[in-house]
Amino acid sequence: MERFKFLFVSLLMTLVSVTLFSCSSDDDNDYPKDAAAAIVGNYPGTLRAIGYDKSDAVCYVTLERLANNAVRISKLTCEKYKLDMNPINLIVEESSNGVYTLKTETTKSIEGMYNNKILTLTFEAGEITWSFTGKKE
């Protein structure tokens, strides 16, 4: 009986140790731990005024890395609507694999999302709420 208990416990311990074993390759993903590094770059795209009949216009946005979780919109310009925004710092958070949310550090009304090289931003300038969508070059 003692021998049977010993064999049972040994078998149980072996099964537990084998099932809890993990390979380091299982933990790999394609998304960097530095969220800001994933999204910095130039984004040509379109800008439109939400709630107005204005047509879409060509717009350019450039994001620069400030820290692991922060970027700066160093350029957001649209010649058609004479829009040239001052630099704004944004906090970057990964909401799921490869999807990042951007929120302002201050009370300025700007937020965005990055997913699969597509950047979307919504912000207020004057009395108008604008929506930008662009693809990373």
Coordinates of N, CA and C in Angstrom, one line a residue:
M1 N 0.8 -1.2 0.0 CA 0.0 0.0 0.0 C 0.9 1.3 0.0
E2 N 1.9 1.2 0.8 CA 2.9 2.4 0.8 C 3.5 2.6 -0.5
R3 N 3.9 1.5 -1.2 CA 4.5 1.6 -2.5 C 3.5 2.2 -3.5
F4 N 2.2 1.8 -3.4 CA 1.2 2.3 -4.3 C 1.0 3.8 -4.1
K5 N 1.0 4.3 -2.9 CA 0.9 5.7 -2.5 C 2.1 6.5 -3.1
F6 N 3.3 5.9 -2.9 CA 4.5 6.5 -3.4 C 4.5 6.7 -5.0
L7 N 4.1 5.6 -5.7 CA 4.0 5.7 -7.1 C 2.9 6.7 -7.6
F8 N 1.8 6.7 -6.9 CA 0.7 7.6 -7.2 C 1.2 9.1 -7.1
V9 N 1.8 9.4 -5.9 CA 2.3 10.8 -5.7 C 3.4 11.1 -6.7
S10 N 4.3 10.2 -7.0 CA 5.3 10.4 -8.0 C 4.7 10.7 -9.3
L11 N 3.7 10.0 -9.7 CA 3.1 10.2 -11.0 C 2.4 11.5 -11.1
L12 N 1.7 11.8 -10.0 CA 1.0 13.1 -9.9 C 1.9 14.3 -10.0
M13 N 3.0 14.2 -9.3 CA 4.0 15.3 -9.3 C 4.6 15.4 -10.7
T14 N 4.9 14.3 -11.4 CA 5.4 14.4 -12.7 C 4.4 15.0 -13.7
L15 N 3.1 14.7 -13.6 CA 2.1 15.3 -14.4 C 2.0 16.8 -14.2
V16 N 2.0 17.2 -12.9 CA 1.9 18.6 -12.6 C 3.1 19.4 -13.1
S17 N 4.3 18.9 -13.0 CA 5.4 19.6 -13.4 C 5.5 19.7 -15.0
V18 N 5.0 18.7 -15.7 CA 5.0 18.7 -17.1 C 3.9 19.6 -17.7
T19 N 2.8 19.7 -17.0 CA 1.7 20.5 -17.5 C 2.0 22.0 -17.2
L20 N 2.7 22.3 -16.2 CA 3.0 23.7 -15.9 C 4.3 24.2 -16.5
F21 N 4.9 23.4 -17.3 CA 6.1 23.9 -18.0 C 5.8 24.8 -19.2
S22 N 6.5 25.8 -19.4 CA 6.2 26.8 -20.4 C 7.5 27.1 -21.2
C23 N 7.3 27.2 -22.5 CA 8.4 27.6 -23.4 C 8.4 29.1 -23.6
S24 N 9.6 29.7 -23.6 CA 9.7 31.1 -23.8 C 9.2 31.5 -25.2
S25 N 9.2 30.7 -26.2 CA 8.7 31.1 -27.5 C 7.2 31.3 -27.4
D26 N 6.5 30.7 -26.5 CA 5.0 30.9 -26.4 C 4.7 32.3 -25.9
D27 N 5.6 33.0 -25.2 CA 5.4 34.3 -24.7 C 5.7 35.4 -25.7
D28 N 6.3 35.1 -26.8 CA 6.7 36.1 -27.8 C 5.4 36.7 -28.5
N29 N 5.5 38.0 -28.8 CA 4.5 38.6 -29.6 C 5.2 39.6 -30.5
D30 N 4.5 40.1 -31.5 CA 5.1 41.0 -32.5 C 5.0 42.5 -32.1
Y31 N 4.5 42.7 -30.9 CA 4.2 44.1 -30.5 C 5.2 44.5 -29.5
P32 N 5.9 45.7 -29.7 CA 6.9 46.1 -28.8 C 6.4 46.5 -27.4
K33 N 7.2 46.4 -26.4 CA 6.8 46.8 -25.0 C 6.8 48.3 -24.9
D34 N 7.6 49.0 -25.8 CA 7.6 50.4 -25.9 C 6.5 50.9 -26.8
A35 N 5.3 51.2 -26.2 CA 4.2 51.5 -27.0 C 4.4 52.7 -27.9
A36 N 5.1 53.7 -27.4 CA 5.4 54.9 -28.3 C 6.2 54.6 -29.5
A37 N 7.1 53.6 -29.4 CA 8.0 53.3 -30.5 C 7.1 52.6 -31.6
A38 N 6.1 52.0 -31.3 CA 5.2 51.3 -32.3 C 4.5 52.3 -33.2
I39 N 4.2 53.5 -32.7 CA 3.3 54.4 -33.4 C 4.0 55.6 -34.0
V40 N 5.2 55.9 -33.6 CA 5.9 57.2 -34.1 C 6.0 57.1 -35.6
G41 N 5.9 58.2 -36.3 CA 6.1 58.3 -37.7 C 5.3 59.3 -38.4
N42 N 5.2 59.3 -39.7 CA 4.4 60.2 -40.5 C 3.2 59.6 -41.0
Y43 N 2.1 60.3 -40.9 CA 0.8 59.8 -41.3 C 0.1 60.8 -42.3
P44 N 0.2 60.6 -43.6 CA -0.6 61.3 -44.5 C -2.0 60.7 -44.4
G45 N -3.0 61.6 -44.5 CA -4.4 61.1 -44.5 C -5.4 62.2 -44.8
T46 N -6.6 62.0 -44.3 CA -7.7 62.9 -44.6 C -8.3 63.5 -43.3
L47 N -8.7 64.8 -43.4 CA -9.3 65.5 -42.3 C -10.7 65.9 -42.7
R48 N -11.7 65.7 -41.8 CA -13.0 66.2 -42.0 C -13.6 66.8 -40.8
A49 N -14.5 67.7 -41.0 CA -15.2 68.4 -39.9 C -16.5 67.6 -39.6
I50 N -16.6 67.1 -38.4 CA -17.8 66.3 -37.9 C -19.0 67.2 -37.8
G51 N -20.1 66.8 -38.5 CA -21.3 67.5 -38.5 C -21.5 68.7 -39.5
Y52 N -20.5 68.8 -40.3 CA -20.5 69.9 -41.4 C -20.5 69.2 -42.7
D53 N -20.9 70.0 -43.7 CA -20.9 69.5 -45.1 C -19.6 69.7 -45.8
K54 N -18.6 70.1 -45.0 CA -17.3 70.3 -45.7 C -16.7 69.0 -46.2
S55 N -16.0 69.1 -47.3 CA -15.4 67.9 -47.9 C -14.1 67.5 -47.2
D56 N -13.7 66.3 -47.3 CA -12.5 65.8 -46.7 C -11.3 66.6 -47.4
A57 N -10.3 66.8 -46.6 CA -9.1 67.5 -47.1 C -7.8 66.7 -46.7
V58 N -6.8 66.9 -47.5 CA -5.5 66.2 -47.2 C -4.9 66.8 -46.0
C59 N -4.4 66.0 -45.1 CA -3.8 66.4 -43.8 C -2.6 65.5 -43.6
Y60 N -1.6 66.1 -42.8 CA -0.4 65.4 -42.5 C -0.2 65.5 -41.0
V61 N 0.1 64.4 -40.4 CA 0.4 64.3 -38.9 C 1.7 63.6 -38.7
T62 N 2.5 64.2 -37.8 CA 3.8 63.5 -37.4 C 3.8 63.3 -35.9
L63 N 4.1 62.1 -35.5 CA 4.2 61.7 -34.1 C 5.7 61.5 -33.8
E64 N 6.1 62.1 -32.7 CA 7.5 61.9 -32.2 C 7.4 61.2 -30.8
R65 N 8.4 60.3 -30.5 CA 8.4 59.6 -29.3 C 9.0 60.5 -28.2
L66 N 8.3 60.6 -27.0 CA 8.8 61.3 -25.8 C 9.3 60.3 -24.8
A67 N 8.6 59.2 -24.6 CA 8.9 58.2 -23.6 C 8.3 56.9 -24.0
N68 N 8.5 55.8 -23.2 CA 7.9 54.6 -23.5 C 6.4 54.6 -23.7
N69 N 5.7 55.6 -23.0 CA 4.3 55.6 -23.1 C 3.8 57.0 -23.5
A70 N 4.6 57.8 -24.2 CA 4.2 59.2 -24.5 C 4.7 59.5 -25.9
V71 N 3.9 60.2 -26.7 CA 4.3 60.8 -28.0 C 3.9 62.2 -28.0
R72 N 4.4 62.9 -29.0 CA 4.0 64.3 -29.3 C 3.5 64.4 -30.7
I73 N 2.4 65.1 -30.9 CA 2.0 65.4 -32.2 C 2.8 66.7 -32.5
S74 N 3.9 66.5 -33.3 CA 4.7 67.6 -33.6 C 4.2 68.4 -34.8
K75 N 3.4 67.7 -35.7 CA 2.9 68.4 -36.8 C 1.5 67.8 -37.1
L76 N 0.5 68.7 -37.3 CA -0.8 68.4 -37.8 C -1.2 69.6 -38.6
T77 N -1.1 69.4 -39.9 CA -1.4 70.5 -40.8 C -2.3 70.1 -41.9
C78 N -3.2 71.1 -42.3 CA -4.1 70.9 -43.4 C -4.2 72.3 -44.1
E79 N -3.7 72.3 -45.3 CA -3.7 73.6 -46.0 C -5.1 74.1 -46.4
K80 N -5.9 73.2 -46.8 CA -7.3 73.6 -47.3 C -8.1 74.3 -46.2
Y81 N -8.0 73.8 -44.9 CA -8.7 74.5 -43.9 C -7.8 75.4 -43.0
K82 N -6.6 75.7 -43.5 CA -5.6 76.5 -42.8 C -5.5 76.1 -41.4
L83 N -5.3 74.9 -41.2 CA -5.1 74.3 -39.8 C -3.7 73.9 -39.6
D84 N -3.0 74.4 -38.6 CA -1.7 74.1 -38.3 C -1.6 74.1 -36.7
M85 N -1.7 72.9 -36.2 CA -1.8 72.8 -34.7 C -0.5 72.8 -34.0
N86 N -0.5 73.5 -32.9 CA 0.7 73.5 -32.0 C 1.0 72.1 -31.5
P87 N 2.2 71.8 -31.1 CA 2.5 70.4 -30.6 C 1.7 70.1 -29.3
I88 N 1.3 68.8 -29.3 CA 0.5 68.3 -28.1 C 1.0 67.0 -27.7
N89 N 1.2 66.8 -26.4 CA 1.7 65.5 -25.9 C 0.5 64.6 -25.6
L90 N 0.7 63.3 -25.9 CA -0.3 62.3 -25.8 C 0.2 61.1 -25.0
I91 N -0.6 60.6 -24.1 CA -0.2 59.3 -23.4 C -0.7 58.1 -24.2
V92 N 0.2 57.1 -24.4 CA -0.1 56.0 -25.2 C -0.4 54.8 -24.3
E93 N -1.5 54.1 -24.5 CA -1.8 52.9 -23.7 C -2.1 51.8 -24.7
E94 N -1.6 50.6 -24.5 CA -2.0 49.4 -25.3 C -3.3 48.8 -24.7
S95 N -4.4 48.9 -25.5 CA -5.6 48.4 -25.0 C -5.8 46.9 -25.3
S96 N -5.2 46.4 -26.4 CA -5.1 45.0 -26.7 C -3.9 44.8 -27.7
N97 N -3.7 43.6 -28.1 CA -2.5 43.3 -29.0 C -2.5 44.2 -30.2
G98 N -1.6 45.2 -30.3 CA -1.4 46.0 -31.4 C -2.4 47.1 -31.6
V99 N -3.3 47.3 -30.6 CA -4.3 48.4 -30.6 C -3.9 49.4 -29.5
Y100 N -3.6 50.6 -29.8 CA -3.2 51.6 -28.8 C -4.2 52.8 -28.8
T101 N -4.4 53.3 -27.6 CA -5.2 54.5 -27.4 C -4.3 55.6 -27.1
L102 N -4.7 56.8 -27.5 CA -4.0 58.0 -27.3 C -4.9 59.0 -26.6
K103 N -4.4 59.6 -25.5 CA -5.2 60.6 -24.7 C -4.2 61.7 -24.3
T104 N -4.8 62.9 -24.3 CA -4.0 64.1 -23.9 C -3.6 64.1 -22.5
E105 N -2.4 64.7 -22.2 CA -1.9 64.9 -20.8 C -2.7 66.0 -20.1
T106 N -3.3 66.9 -20.9 CA -3.9 68.1 -20.3 C -5.4 68.0 -20.5
T107 N -6.0 69.2 -20.4 CA -7.5 69.3 -20.6 C -7.9 69.5 -22.0
K108 N -6.9 69.6 -23.0 CA -7.2 69.8 -24.4 C -8.1 68.6 -24.8
S109 N -9.0 68.8 -25.7 CA -9.9 67.8 -26.2 C -9.3 67.1 -27.4
I110 N -8.5 66.1 -27.2 CA -8.0 65.3 -28.3 C -7.8 63.9 -27.8
E111 N -8.2 62.9 -28.7 CA -8.0 61.5 -28.4 C -7.8 60.8 -29.7
G112 N -7.3 59.6 -29.6 CA -7.1 58.8 -30.8 C -6.9 57.3 -30.6
M113 N -6.6 56.7 -31.7 CA -6.4 55.2 -31.7 C -5.5 54.9 -32.8
Y114 N -4.6 53.9 -32.5 CA -3.7 53.3 -33.6 C -4.0 51.8 -33.7
N115 N -4.2 51.3 -34.9 CA -4.4 49.9 -35.1 C -4.0 49.6 -36.5
N116 N -3.0 48.6 -36.6 CA -2.6 48.1 -37.9 C -2.1 49.2 -38.8
K117 N -1.3 50.1 -38.3 CA -0.7 51.2 -39.1 C -1.7 52.3 -39.4
I118 N -2.9 52.3 -38.9 CA -3.9 53.3 -39.1 C -4.0 54.2 -37.8
L119 N -3.9 55.5 -38.0 CA -4.0 56.4 -36.9 C -5.4 57.2 -37.1
T120 N -6.2 57.2 -36.1 CA -7.4 58.1 -36.1 C -7.3 59.0 -34.9
L121 N -7.6 60.3 -35.1 CA -7.6 61.3 -34.1 C -8.9 62.1 -34.2
T122 N -9.4 62.5 -33.0 CA -10.6 63.4 -32.9 C -10.2 64.5 -32.0
F123 N -10.4 65.7 -32.5 CA -10.0 66.9 -31.7 C -10.9 68.1 -32.0
E124 N -10.8 69.0 -31.1 CA -11.6 70.3 -31.3 C -10.6 71.4 -31.6
A125 N -10.9 72.2 -32.6 CA -10.2 73.4 -32.9 C -11.2 74.5 -33.2
G126 N -11.2 75.5 -32.3 CA -12.3 76.5 -32.4 C -13.6 75.9 -32.0
E127 N -14.6 76.1 -32.8 CA -16.0 75.6 -32.6 C -16.2 74.3 -33.3
I128 N -15.2 73.8 -34.0 CA -15.4 72.6 -34.8 C -14.7 71.4 -34.3
T129 N -15.3 70.2 -34.3 CA -14.7 68.9 -34.0 C -14.3 68.3 -35.3
W130 N -13.0 67.9 -35.3 CA -12.3 67.4 -36.5 C -12.0 65.9 -36.3
S131 N -12.0 65.2 -37.4 CA -11.7 63.8 -37.4 C -10.6 63.5 -38.5
F132 N -9.5 62.9 -38.0 CA -8.4 62.6 -38.9 C -8.2 61.1 -39.0
T133 N -7.9 60.6 -40.2 CA -7.6 59.2 -40.4 C -6.4 59.2 -41.4
G134 N -5.3 58.5 -41.0 CA -4.2 58.4 -41.8 C -3.4 57.1 -41.7
K135 N -2.7 56.7 -42.7 CA -1.9 55.5 -42.6 C -0.4 55.8 -42.5
K136 N 0.3 55.1 -41.7 CA 1.7 55.3 -41.4 C 2.5 55.0 -42.7
E137 N 3.4 55.9 -43.0 CA 4.3 55.7 -44.1 C 5.4 54.7 -43.8

